[in-house]
Coordinates of C-alpha atoms in Angstrom, one line a residue:
Chain A
M18 CA -25.3 -21.1 14.5
A19 CA -25.4 -16.8 15.0
A20 CA -27.6 -17.1 11.5
L21 CA -29.6 -19.8 13.0
I22 CA -30.8 -17.6 15.5
K23 CA -31.2 -14.6 13.7
L24 CA -33.8 -16.4 11.5
R25 CA -36.6 -15.2 14.0
H26 CA -36.4 -11.9 12.1
M27 CA -37.5 -13.5 8.8
P28 CA -41.1 -12.4 7.8
L29 CA -42.0 -16.1 7.4
V30 CA -41.0 -17.1 10.3
Q31 CA -42.9 -14.4 12.2
R32 CA -45.8 -14.6 10.1
S33 CA -46.2 -18.7 10.8
V34 CA -45.4 -18.2 14.5
W35 CA -48.6 -15.5 14.4
N36 CA -50.7 -17.9 12.7
H37 CA -50.0 -20.7 14.9
F38 CA -50.7 -18.8 18.2
N39 CA -53.5 -17.2 16.8
K40 CA -54.9 -20.6 15.8
V41 CA -54.1 -21.7 19.6
S42 CA -55.7 -19.2 21.5
R43 CA -58.9 -18.4 19.5
N44 CA -61.5 -16.0 21.5
I45 CA -64.8 -14.2 20.3
S46 CA -65.0 -10.6 21.4
T47 CA -66.8 -8.0 20.2
S48 CA -65.0 -4.8 22.2
K49 CA -61.6 -3.7 21.0
K50 CA -58.8 -5.0 23.3
N51 CA -55.3 -4.2 23.6
S52 CA -54.1 -7.8 22.7
D53 CA -55.4 -7.3 19.3
T54 CA -52.6 -5.3 18.0
A55 CA -50.1 -6.9 16.1
T56 CA -46.9 -6.7 18.3
T57 CA -44.7 -8.4 15.9
A58 CA -45.3 -6.5 12.8
C59 CA -44.4 -3.1 14.4
E60 CA -41.4 -4.2 16.4
T61 CA -39.9 -4.3 12.7
K62 CA -41.5 -1.0 11.9
T63 CA -40.5 0.8 14.6
E64 CA -36.7 -0.8 14.2
D65 CA -36.9 0.5 10.9
K66 CA -37.4 4.2 11.9
N67 CA -34.3 5.1 13.6
W68 CA -31.7 2.5 12.5
V69 CA -28.2 3.3 12.5
S70 CA -26.2 2.6 9.6
Y71 CA -23.1 0.6 9.3
G72 CA -21.8 3.1 6.9
F73 CA -22.4 1.3 3.7
D74 CA -25.9 2.3 2.8
Y75 CA -27.9 5.1 4.2
T76 CA -31.2 4.3 2.5
S77 CA -31.9 0.5 2.8
K78 CA -31.6 -1.4 6.3
E79 CA -31.3 -4.4 4.2
E80 CA -28.2 -3.8 1.7
D81 CA -26.5 -1.9 4.4
T82 CA -26.6 -5.2 6.6
N83 CA -25.8 -7.5 3.5
A84 CA -22.8 -4.9 2.6
H85 CA -21.5 -5.0 6.6
H86 CA -21.7 -9.0 6.8
A87 CA -19.8 -9.5 3.6
T88 CA -17.1 -6.8 3.7
F89 CA -16.5 -8.0 7.2
F90 CA -16.5 -11.7 6.3
F91 CA -14.4 -11.0 2.7
S92 CA -11.5 -8.8 4.7
V93 CA -11.3 -10.0 8.6
T94 CA -12.3 -13.7 8.1
L95 CA -11.0 -14.5 4.7
C96 CA -7.9 -12.2 4.3
I97 CA -7.1 -11.8 8.0
V98 CA -8.0 -14.5 9.8
F99 CA -7.6 -17.2 7.3
G100 CA -5.1 -15.7 5.6
G101 CA -2.8 -15.1 8.8
V102 CA -3.1 -18.7 10.1
C103 CA -1.9 -19.8 6.4
W104 CA 0.8 -17.4 6.8
A105 CA 1.5 -18.2 10.1
Y106 CA 1.6 -22.0 10.0
S107 CA 2.9 -22.1 6.2
P108 CA 6.0 -24.4 6.5
D109 CA 9.3 -23.4 5.3
V110 CA 8.5 -20.1 3.7
H111 CA 11.1 -19.4 0.9
M112 CA 12.7 -22.5 1.6
R113 CA 14.6 -21.1 4.1
D114 CA 14.5 -24.1 6.8
W115 CA 15.4 -26.2 3.8
A116 CA 18.6 -23.8 3.0
Q117 CA 20.0 -23.9 6.6
R118 CA 19.9 -27.8 7.0
E119 CA 21.8 -28.0 3.6
A120 CA 24.4 -25.5 4.7
F121 CA 24.6 -27.5 7.9
L122 CA 24.9 -30.8 6.3
E123 CA 27.3 -29.7 3.9
L124 CA 29.3 -28.1 6.7
R125 CA 29.3 -31.4 8.5
R126 CA 30.4 -33.1 5.3
R127 CA 33.5 -31.1 5.1
E128 CA 34.2 -31.0 8.6
K129 CA 34.8 -34.6 8.3
A130 CA 36.3 -34.8 5.3
G131 CA 39.2 -32.5 6.8
L132 CA 38.4 -29.6 4.4
P133 CA 38.1 -25.8 5.3
P134 CA 34.4 -24.7 5.5
I135 CA 34.6 -23.0 1.9
S136 CA 37.4 -23.2 -0.2
P137 CA 39.5 -20.1 -1.0
N138 CA 39.1 -21.0 -4.7
F139 CA 35.6 -21.3 -4.6
I140 CA 35.7 -19.7 -7.7
D141 CA 38.2 -21.1 -10.5
P142 CA 41.0 -18.2 -10.4
K143 CA 41.4 -18.6 -14.0
L144 CA 38.1 -17.2 -14.7
I145 CA 38.7 -14.1 -12.6
K146 CA 39.8 -11.2 -14.7
L147 CA 41.7 -8.3 -12.2
P148 CA 42.7 -4.7 -13.5
D149 CA 46.4 -4.4 -14.3
E150 CA 48.6 -2.5 -11.8
S151 CA 48.6 0.5 -14.3
E152 CA 44.9 1.1 -13.8
L153 CA 44.8 0.6 -10.3
C154 CA 47.5 3.1 -9.2
D155 CA 44.8 6.0 -8.0
V156 CA 42.3 3.9 -6.8
E157 CA 41.8 4.2 -2.8
I158 CA 41.9 0.9 -0.7
I159 CA 39.6 0.2 1.7
I160 CA 39.7 -2.8 3.7
Chain B
M29 CA -0.5 -15.2 -12.4
M30 CA -2.8 -14.8 -15.7
K31 CA -5.8 -15.9 -13.7
F32 CA -5.7 -12.9 -11.1
L33 CA -5.2 -10.9 -14.5
F34 CA -8.1 -12.3 -16.2
M35 CA -10.0 -11.9 -12.5
M36 CA -9.3 -8.2 -12.7
I37 CA -10.4 -7.9 -16.3
F38 CA -13.4 -9.3 -15.7
M39 CA -14.3 -7.3 -12.9
I40 CA -14.5 -4.3 -15.5
P41 CA -18.1 -5.4 -17.0
L42 CA -19.0 -5.7 -13.2
C43 CA -18.4 -2.1 -12.3
F44 CA -20.8 -1.1 -14.8
M45 CA -23.6 -3.0 -13.4
K46 CA -26.3 -1.6 -11.0
N47 CA -25.7 -1.9 -7.5
M48 CA -22.5 -3.8 -7.6
F49 CA -20.5 -1.3 -5.7
W50 CA -20.0 -3.5 -2.9
L51 CA -19.4 -6.5 -4.8
V52 CA -16.4 -5.4 -6.2
Q53 CA -14.8 -4.5 -3.3
M54 CA -15.4 -7.8 -1.9
M55 CA -14.2 -9.7 -5.0
L56 CA -10.8 -7.5 -4.6
F57 CA -10.7 -8.7 -1.3
F58 CA -11.3 -12.5 -2.3
M59 CA -8.6 -11.8 -4.8
M60 CA -6.4 -10.7 -2.2
F61 CA -7.0 -13.9 0.0
L62 CA -6.2 -15.9 -3.0
F63 CA -3.2 -14.0 -4.0
M64 CA -1.7 -14.2 -0.7
N65 CA -2.1 -17.7 -0.3
L66 CA -2.0 -19.5 -3.0
N67 CA 2.2 -18.3 -3.7
L68 CA 3.4 -19.6 -0.6
N69 CA 6.6 -21.6 -0.8
I70 CA 8.6 -19.9 -3.3
M71 CA 12.2 -19.8 -3.7
C72 CA 12.9 -16.9 -6.2
F73 CA 10.8 -16.9 -9.2
F74 CA 7.4 -18.4 -9.3
N75 CA 4.5 -18.4 -12.0
M76 CA 6.5 -18.0 -14.8
S77 CA 4.4 -18.0 -17.8
Y78 CA 5.0 -16.5 -21.2
M79 CA 5.8 -12.7 -19.9
F80 CA 4.6 -12.7 -16.3
Y81 CA 6.7 -13.8 -13.2
C82 CA 6.8 -12.8 -9.7
D83 CA 9.6 -12.7 -7.1
I84 CA 9.8 -11.7 -3.3
I85 CA 9.6 -7.9 -4.4
S86 CA 7.0 -8.2 -6.9
F87 CA 4.8 -10.3 -4.3
G88 CA 4.6 -8.0 -1.5
L89 CA 4.2 -4.9 -3.9
I90 CA 1.2 -6.8 -5.8
L91 CA 0.0 -7.6 -2.4
L92 CA 0.0 -4.1 -1.2
S93 CA -1.8 -2.8 -4.4
I94 CA -4.6 -5.2 -4.2
W95 CA -5.2 -4.7 -0.5
I96 CA -5.1 -0.7 -1.1
C97 CA -7.0 -0.7 -4.0
S98 CA -9.8 -2.5 -2.4
L99 CA -9.3 -0.1 0.6
M100 CA -9.9 2.9 -2.0
I101 CA -13.3 1.3 -2.6
M102 CA -14.4 1.2 0.7
A103 CA -13.4 4.8 1.7
S104 CA -15.0 6.1 -1.6
E105 CA -18.5 5.3 -0.1
S106 CA -19.4 9.0 -0.3
L107 CA -19.3 9.0 -4.0
F108 CA -21.8 5.9 -4.3
K109 CA -24.1 7.7 -1.7
L110 CA -24.4 10.9 -3.9
N111 CA -24.5 8.7 -7.1
F112 CA -21.4 11.0 -8.6
Y113 CA -20.1 8.6 -11.2
F114 CA -19.2 5.8 -9.1
N115 CA -19.5 3.3 -12.5
F116 CA -16.6 5.2 -13.8
F117 CA -14.8 5.3 -10.7
L118 CA -14.9 1.6 -10.1
F119 CA -13.6 1.4 -13.7
N120 CA -10.5 3.7 -12.8
V121 CA -9.8 1.8 -9.6
I122 CA -9.7 -1.6 -11.4
F123 CA -8.2 -0.2 -14.6
L124 CA -5.4 0.9 -12.4
L125 CA -5.2 -2.1 -10.3
I126 CA -4.6 -4.0 -13.8
M127 CA -1.8 -1.5 -14.5
L128 CA -0.1 -1.7 -11.6
Y129 CA -0.1 -5.8 -11.4
L130 CA 1.1 -6.2 -14.7
T131 CA 3.9 -3.4 -13.6
F132 CA 5.0 -5.5 -10.8
S133 CA 4.8 -8.7 -12.7
V134 CA 6.1 -8.6 -16.3
L135 CA 9.6 -10.0 -17.2
N136 CA 10.4 -7.3 -19.8
L137 CA 11.6 -4.3 -19.1
L138 CA 10.1 -2.2 -21.7
L139 CA 6.8 -3.7 -20.8
F140 CA 7.3 -2.6 -17.4
Y141 CA 8.1 0.8 -18.4
F142 CA 4.7 0.6 -20.6
F143 CA 2.6 0.0 -17.5
F144 CA 4.6 2.2 -15.4
E145 CA 3.6 5.1 -17.8
A146 CA 0.3 3.6 -17.9
S147 CA -0.6 3.4 -14.5
L148 CA -0.6 7.7 -14.5
I149 CA -3.3 7.6 -16.7
P150 CA -6.1 6.4 -14.3
T151 CA -4.4 8.3 -11.4
L152 CA -4.7 11.6 -13.3
L153 CA -8.4 10.8 -14.3
L154 CA -8.9 10.3 -10.7
I155 CA -7.7 13.5 -9.4
I156 CA -9.3 15.3 -12.1
G157 CA -12.6 13.6 -12.0
W158 CA -13.1 13.3 -8.1
G159 CA -10.7 15.7 -6.5
Y160 CA -12.3 18.6 -4.5
Q161 CA -11.1 21.8 -5.4
P162 CA -9.9 23.7 -8.8
E163 CA -6.6 23.6 -7.9
R164 CA -6.7 19.9 -8.9
I165 CA -6.1 20.8 -12.5
Q166 CA -2.5 22.1 -12.0
A167 CA -2.0 19.4 -9.6
G168 CA -3.0 16.8 -12.4
M169 CA -0.6 18.5 -14.9
Y170 CA 2.4 18.6 -12.0
L171 CA 2.2 14.9 -11.4
L172 CA 1.9 14.5 -15.3
F173 CA 4.6 16.5 -16.4
Y174 CA 7.1 15.7 -13.7
T175 CA 6.8 12.5 -14.3
L176 CA 6.8 12.3 -18.0
F177 CA 9.7 14.6 -17.9
G178 CA 11.8 12.2 -16.0
S179 CA 10.8 8.8 -17.6
L180 CA 11.6 10.1 -21.0
P181 CA 15.1 9.3 -20.7
L182 CA 14.5 6.2 -19.0
L183 CA 12.6 5.1 -22.4
M184 CA 15.9 6.1 -24.4
G185 CA 18.0 4.2 -22.0
I186 CA 15.6 0.9 -22.0
V187 CA 15.9 1.1 -26.1
Y188 CA 19.6 1.7 -25.6
I189 CA 19.9 -1.6 -23.4
F190 CA 18.0 -3.5 -26.2
N191 CA 20.2 -2.3 -28.9
D192 CA 23.1 -3.5 -26.8
L193 CA 22.5 -6.5 -25.0
N194 CA 20.0 -8.0 -27.1
T195 CA 17.5 -8.8 -24.3
M196 CA 15.0 -7.2 -22.1
T197 CA 14.4 -9.7 -19.7
I198 CA 14.9 -8.2 -16.1
Y199 CA 16.4 -11.3 -14.7
F200 CA 18.8 -11.8 -17.4
L201 CA 20.1 -8.5 -16.8
K202 CA 22.3 -8.7 -13.7
F203 CA 24.8 -10.6 -16.1
F204 CA 25.7 -7.5 -17.5
N205 CA 27.5 -4.6 -16.4
M206 CA 26.6 -1.1 -17.9
N207 CA 29.2 1.5 -17.3
M208 CA 28.2 4.7 -18.7
Y209 CA 27.1 7.7 -16.8
L210 CA 24.6 8.8 -19.2
L211 CA 22.6 5.8 -19.0
Y212 CA 23.0 5.6 -15.5
I213 CA 21.5 9.0 -14.9
S214 CA 19.0 8.6 -17.5
M215 CA 17.7 5.1 -16.1
I216 CA 17.2 6.3 -12.5
F217 CA 15.8 9.7 -13.1
A218 CA 12.5 8.6 -13.8
F219 CA 12.4 6.8 -10.6
L220 CA 14.2 9.5 -8.4
V221 CA 11.0 11.7 -9.6
K222 CA 8.7 9.3 -8.6
M223 CA 9.9 8.3 -5.2
P224 CA 10.4 11.6 -5.2
M225 CA 13.8 12.7 -4.0
Y226 CA 13.7 16.3 -2.8
F227 CA 14.4 18.7 -5.7
V228 CA 12.0 16.9 -7.8
H229 CA 9.6 16.1 -5.3
L230 CA 7.2 19.5 -5.8
W231 CA 4.1 17.6 -8.1
L232 CA 3.9 15.6 -4.5
P233 CA 2.4 17.6 -2.0
K234 CA 0.0 18.9 -4.9
A235 CA -1.2 15.7 -6.4
H236 CA -1.8 14.1 -2.9
V237 CA -3.9 17.1 -1.5
E238 CA -5.5 17.6 -4.5
A239 CA -6.4 14.0 -5.2
P240 CA -9.9 12.5 -3.5
V241 CA -9.0 10.3 -0.9
S242 CA -8.7 7.1 -3.4
G243 CA -6.3 9.2 -5.3
S244 CA -4.0 10.0 -2.4
M245 CA -4.3 6.3 -0.9
I246 CA -3.4 4.8 -4.1
L247 CA -0.5 7.7 -4.7
A248 CA 0.9 7.5 -0.9
G249 CA 0.4 3.7 -1.2
I250 CA 1.5 2.5 -4.4
M251 CA 2.6 4.8 -6.8
L252 CA 5.5 6.2 -5.0
K253 CA 6.7 2.7 -4.5
L254 CA 6.7 2.0 -8.6
G255 CA 10.0 4.2 -8.2
G256 CA 11.4 2.4 -5.3
Y257 CA 10.8 -1.0 -7.6
G258 CA 12.3 0.5 -10.5
L259 CA 15.4 1.5 -8.6
L260 CA 15.6 -2.3 -7.2
R261 CA 15.4 -3.7 -10.5
V262 CA 17.4 -1.4 -12.4
M263 CA 20.4 -0.9 -9.9
I264 CA 21.6 -4.8 -10.6
F265 CA 23.5 -3.9 -13.9
L266 CA 24.4 -0.1 -12.9
Q267 CA 26.5 -1.3 -9.7
E268 CA 29.3 0.2 -10.5
V269 CA 28.5 3.7 -11.9
N270 CA 26.3 3.6 -8.7
L271 CA 29.3 3.2 -6.2
K272 CA 30.8 6.4 -8.0
L273 CA 27.7 8.1 -7.9
N274 CA 25.3 7.3 -5.5
Y275 CA 26.6 10.2 -2.7
I276 CA 24.6 12.5 -5.0
W277 CA 21.5 11.0 -4.5
I278 CA 22.2 10.1 -0.9
I279 CA 22.9 13.6 0.2
I280 CA 20.5 15.4 -1.5
S281 CA 17.2 13.0 -0.3
L282 CA 18.7 12.9 3.5
V283 CA 19.0 16.6 3.5
G284 CA 16.0 17.1 1.5
G285 CA 14.3 14.9 3.8
L286 CA 15.4 16.9 7.0
F287 CA 14.2 20.0 5.3
I288 CA 11.0 18.7 4.4
S289 CA 10.6 17.4 7.9
M290 CA 10.9 20.6 9.1
K291 CA 8.8 22.1 6.8
C292 CA 5.9 19.8 7.9
F293 CA 5.9 21.8 10.9
C294 CA 4.5 24.6 8.7
Q295 CA 1.8 23.3 7.5
V296 CA -1.9 24.4 7.9
D297 CA -3.4 21.4 5.9
M298 CA -3.5 18.0 7.1
K299 CA -3.0 16.4 3.9
S300 CA -0.5 18.4 3.1
L301 CA 1.5 17.6 6.2
I302 CA 0.8 13.8 5.6
A303 CA 2.3 14.2 1.9
Y304 CA 5.3 16.0 3.2
S305 CA 6.2 13.5 5.7
S306 CA 5.6 10.5 3.1
V307 CA 8.7 12.8 0.7
A308 CA 10.5 12.3 4.2
H309 CA 9.8 8.6 4.6
M310 CA 10.7 7.9 0.9
S311 CA 14.1 10.2 1.3
M312 CA 15.5 7.3 3.5
V313 CA 14.4 4.8 1.2
I314 CA 15.9 6.3 -1.7
G315 CA 19.4 6.8 0.6
G316 CA 18.7 2.9 1.6
I317 CA 18.7 1.4 -1.8
M318 CA 21.7 4.0 -3.0
V319 CA 24.1 2.6 -0.6
M320 CA 23.8 -0.7 -1.9
N321 CA 24.1 -2.6 1.4
Y322 CA 22.2 -5.8 1.7
W323 CA 20.1 -4.4 4.8
G324 CA 19.7 -0.7 2.8
F325 CA 18.0 -2.8 0.6
I326 CA 15.9 -4.8 3.2
G327 CA 15.0 -1.7 4.9
S328 CA 14.0 0.3 2.3
Y329 CA 11.6 -2.5 0.8
I330 CA 10.0 -3.0 4.2
L331 CA 9.6 1.0 4.4
M332 CA 8.2 1.0 1.1
I333 CA 5.3 -1.6 2.2
S334 CA 4.7 -0.4 5.6
H335 CA 4.7 3.4 4.6
G336 CA 2.1 2.3 1.8
L337 CA -0.1 1.2 4.6
C338 CA 0.9 3.7 7.4
S339 CA 0.3 7.1 4.7
S340 CA -2.7 5.7 2.9
G341 CA -4.5 5.1 6.4
M342 CA -3.4 8.4 7.5
F343 CA -5.0 9.7 4.5
C344 CA -8.2 7.9 4.9
L345 CA -8.4 9.5 8.8
A346 CA -7.7 12.9 7.0
N347 CA -10.7 12.1 4.9
I348 CA -12.6 11.1 7.2
N349 CA -12.6 14.1 9.0
Y350 CA -12.9 16.0 5.9
E351 CA -16.1 14.9 5.3
R352 CA -17.4 15.9 8.4
L353 CA -16.2 19.2 8.0
H354 CA -15.3 20.0 4.6
S355 CA -12.5 21.5 5.7
R356 CA -8.7 20.0 5.8
S357 CA -7.2 23.2 8.2
L358 CA -5.5 22.1 11.4
Y359 CA -7.2 24.9 13.1
I360 CA -10.8 23.7 12.1
N361 CA -9.8 20.2 12.6
S362 CA -8.5 20.6 16.4
G363 CA -10.7 19.0 19.5
M364 CA -11.7 16.0 17.5
M365 CA -11.7 14.0 21.0
N366 CA -14.3 15.2 22.0
F367 CA -16.7 14.4 19.0
M368 CA -14.5 11.2 18.0
P369 CA -12.9 9.7 20.9
S370 CA -12.9 6.1 19.1
M371 CA -11.2 7.8 16.0
S372 CA -8.6 9.1 18.3
L373 CA -7.4 5.7 19.0
W374 CA -7.1 4.9 15.1
W375 CA -5.4 8.5 14.7
F376 CA -3.1 7.4 17.4
L377 CA -2.1 4.0 16.2
L378 CA -1.2 5.1 12.3
L379 CA 0.8 8.2 13.6
S380 CA 2.6 6.2 16.0
S381 CA 3.6 3.9 13.1
N382 CA 4.4 6.6 10.9
M383 CA 7.0 7.7 13.8
A384 CA 8.2 4.5 13.5
A385 CA 7.4 3.5 17.1
P386 CA 7.3 -0.2 18.3
P387 CA 5.6 -2.9 16.7
S388 CA 5.3 -1.4 13.2
L389 CA 6.6 -2.1 10.0
N390 CA 8.0 1.3 9.8
L391 CA 10.4 0.4 13.0
L392 CA 12.0 -2.6 11.2
G393 CA 12.5 -0.7 8.0
E394 CA 13.9 2.4 9.8
I395 CA 16.1 0.2 12.0
S396 CA 17.5 -1.6 8.9
L397 CA 18.0 2.2 7.0
I398 CA 19.4 3.5 10.0
N399 CA 21.9 0.8 10.0
S400 CA 22.9 0.7 6.5
L401 CA 23.1 4.2 6.1
V402 CA 25.5 4.6 9.3
S403 CA 27.8 1.8 7.3
W404 CA 28.1 4.0 4.9
S405 CA 28.9 7.2 6.5
N406 CA 28.9 7.8 9.6
I407 CA 28.1 11.7 8.8
S408 CA 24.7 10.4 7.8
M409 CA 24.0 9.6 11.6
I410 CA 23.3 13.4 12.2
L411 CA 20.9 13.7 9.1
L412 CA 19.4 10.4 10.2
M413 CA 18.7 11.4 13.8
M414 CA 17.4 14.7 13.1
I415 CA 14.9 13.1 10.2
S416 CA 13.7 10.5 12.8
F417 CA 13.2 13.0 15.5
F418 CA 11.3 15.5 13.4
S419 CA 9.1 12.9 12.2
A420 CA 8.2 11.8 15.9
G421 CA 7.7 15.5 16.3
Y422 CA 5.5 16.2 13.5
S423 CA 3.4 13.0 14.1
L424 CA 2.7 14.0 17.4
Y425 CA 2.1 17.7 16.6
L426 CA -0.6 16.6 13.9
Y427 CA -2.1 14.1 16.3
S428 CA -2.2 16.6 19.0
Y429 CA -3.5 19.5 17.4
I430 CA -6.5 17.3 16.2
Q431 CA -7.4 15.6 19.1
H432 CA -6.5 17.8 21.9
G433 CA -7.7 20.9 22.9
K434 CA -10.9 23.0 22.8
Y435 CA -12.9 22.1 19.4
F436 CA -13.5 24.9 16.8
Q437 CA -16.3 27.0 17.6
G438 CA -18.0 27.4 14.2
L439 CA -19.0 23.7 14.4
Y440 CA -22.5 22.9 14.0
S441 CA -23.5 19.4 13.7
F442 CA -21.6 16.4 13.6
Y443 CA -21.8 12.4 13.4
V444 CA -19.4 9.8 15.0
G445 CA -17.6 7.3 13.0
S446 CA -19.4 4.8 11.2
S447 CA -18.3 0.9 11.3
R448 CA -17.1 1.1 7.8
E449 CA -14.6 3.8 8.6
Y450 CA -13.2 1.8 11.6
L451 CA -13.0 -1.3 9.5
L452 CA -11.3 0.9 7.0
L453 CA -8.7 1.9 9.8
F454 CA -8.4 -1.5 11.1
L455 CA -7.8 -3.2 7.8
H456 CA -4.7 -0.7 7.5
W457 CA -3.5 -0.9 11.0
F458 CA -3.4 -4.2 11.2
P459 CA -0.7 -5.6 8.8
L460 CA 1.0 -3.0 9.6
N461 CA 1.7 -3.9 13.4
M462 CA 1.2 -7.6 13.0
M463 CA 2.9 -8.2 10.2
I464 CA 5.7 -7.6 12.3
L465 CA 5.4 -11.1 13.6
K466 CA 6.1 -13.0 10.1
V467 CA 8.2 -10.5 8.3
D468 CA 9.3 -13.1 6.3
F469 CA 6.9 -13.4 3.7
I470 CA 8.4 -9.9 2.5
S471 CA 11.8 -9.1 3.9
I472 CA 14.7 -11.0 3.0
W473 CA 15.1 -12.3 -0.6
F474 CA 18.2 -14.2 -2.1

């Protein structure tokens, strides 16, 4: 929308508007009048004289504006706004909600079956290799 | 994952074309957008291909590296304006990004080592090629030789692991337990030098200060985190020895962090102050990884990501001042609020995040780290209290000295901040303070 409105700065649009108004208000006059000066053309020249750069290019106003629009679009609009929306509303990041649901279902199943929430022999005791008593005599026991 | 690698490789010819400076930056932002949104809903490993993979630690650090690289290009607009070999500069940045991306995403420990070392070369070229003072030669030598000194034993350790286990896949190493002291020291020493830990930290103030703004950003943003990432990967099979020896590294880094925080108050150079504050933060990260707590791992990872954004932003701020006054001295840079009051907002936001003020990510990292270190030993409470206190102290000192008071009378002319500079700082600050609302993406992994 903003881009459509800003089309008024395009030289083509300005020229066609100027031509139209000239055709509509034709007059014959020999003396030089104030209304003869081309105001639309002057506007761009004074605008170009003291323009403040966005910081991307200090020589050409067009390049500077292009770079400004593009950089803000890619960084803010794409990465921050759209990326932020995707991050905020993405479902079940890293499958955590699924994991919690599965855990609750398992707990409910075990409760109904009368089992403890987790069995003491979760790992088969035959697979656990404990060190001998002789190796353990110096080791500090921290609970 | 190959798609991002190919996108970066094909950006290289783009760097050498005429007038493509801003296009490269925008391509990197676009790649960031693609990367952050195509990789949601992952459980443990995703995008497995021939030798690449990505899990959550890699994901966050790759995101950080792409983001910081695109901001590096935005910060270095003066190279483009002065036409100072910006083509090679862009090539350097893309090459460094490729090396970092590969470091974080390869499956193989030897390839990880290869890209870990390879990322040093573009960094060295950045420091020596685009740095500002003659001291940068010495700074480059310090960076190179400190890192290489630490990493040769790492290479020998990796080759020994391959000899012993016949596998180099990082994912499979967790099933093994290497119980040897020499292997332990050789494997972690490289990462401790890179982090850096206190006694081997001397390369950092030199390299960070002498580097151009882009070099400082990438060094503070990502290169330090390579050490943290390596420690997180390698600790898996060195747990047993670590439990016996970790107190050495924790004590050295915490006490060293305390000394470094106090030394921050003595700095006259803005960038030097920020560099020393990086060492202090990284000392806590080392402590968090070494205690082998779950909270320690999480806190150190979050602090790595947030410190990358925060330090990088502070180096951008220091460069914004440097570009105007051509001096990094605190005395010359005082009273900046008189000239750039809008910039003092950004100084405040980034420095308050540096001291872990809410609601920044640093806060979450530091809280987790404090919890984990205090659970390891109550006495570390004293050291942590002093480190946090002094980090608040020097952040406030830096802010107050630079912004408040009378400005240096020798200034002749000045210009206010441009829109690009404000955008640069906004893009540093926004993830830092807004990601705390959705830390799920980078924090807890299984």
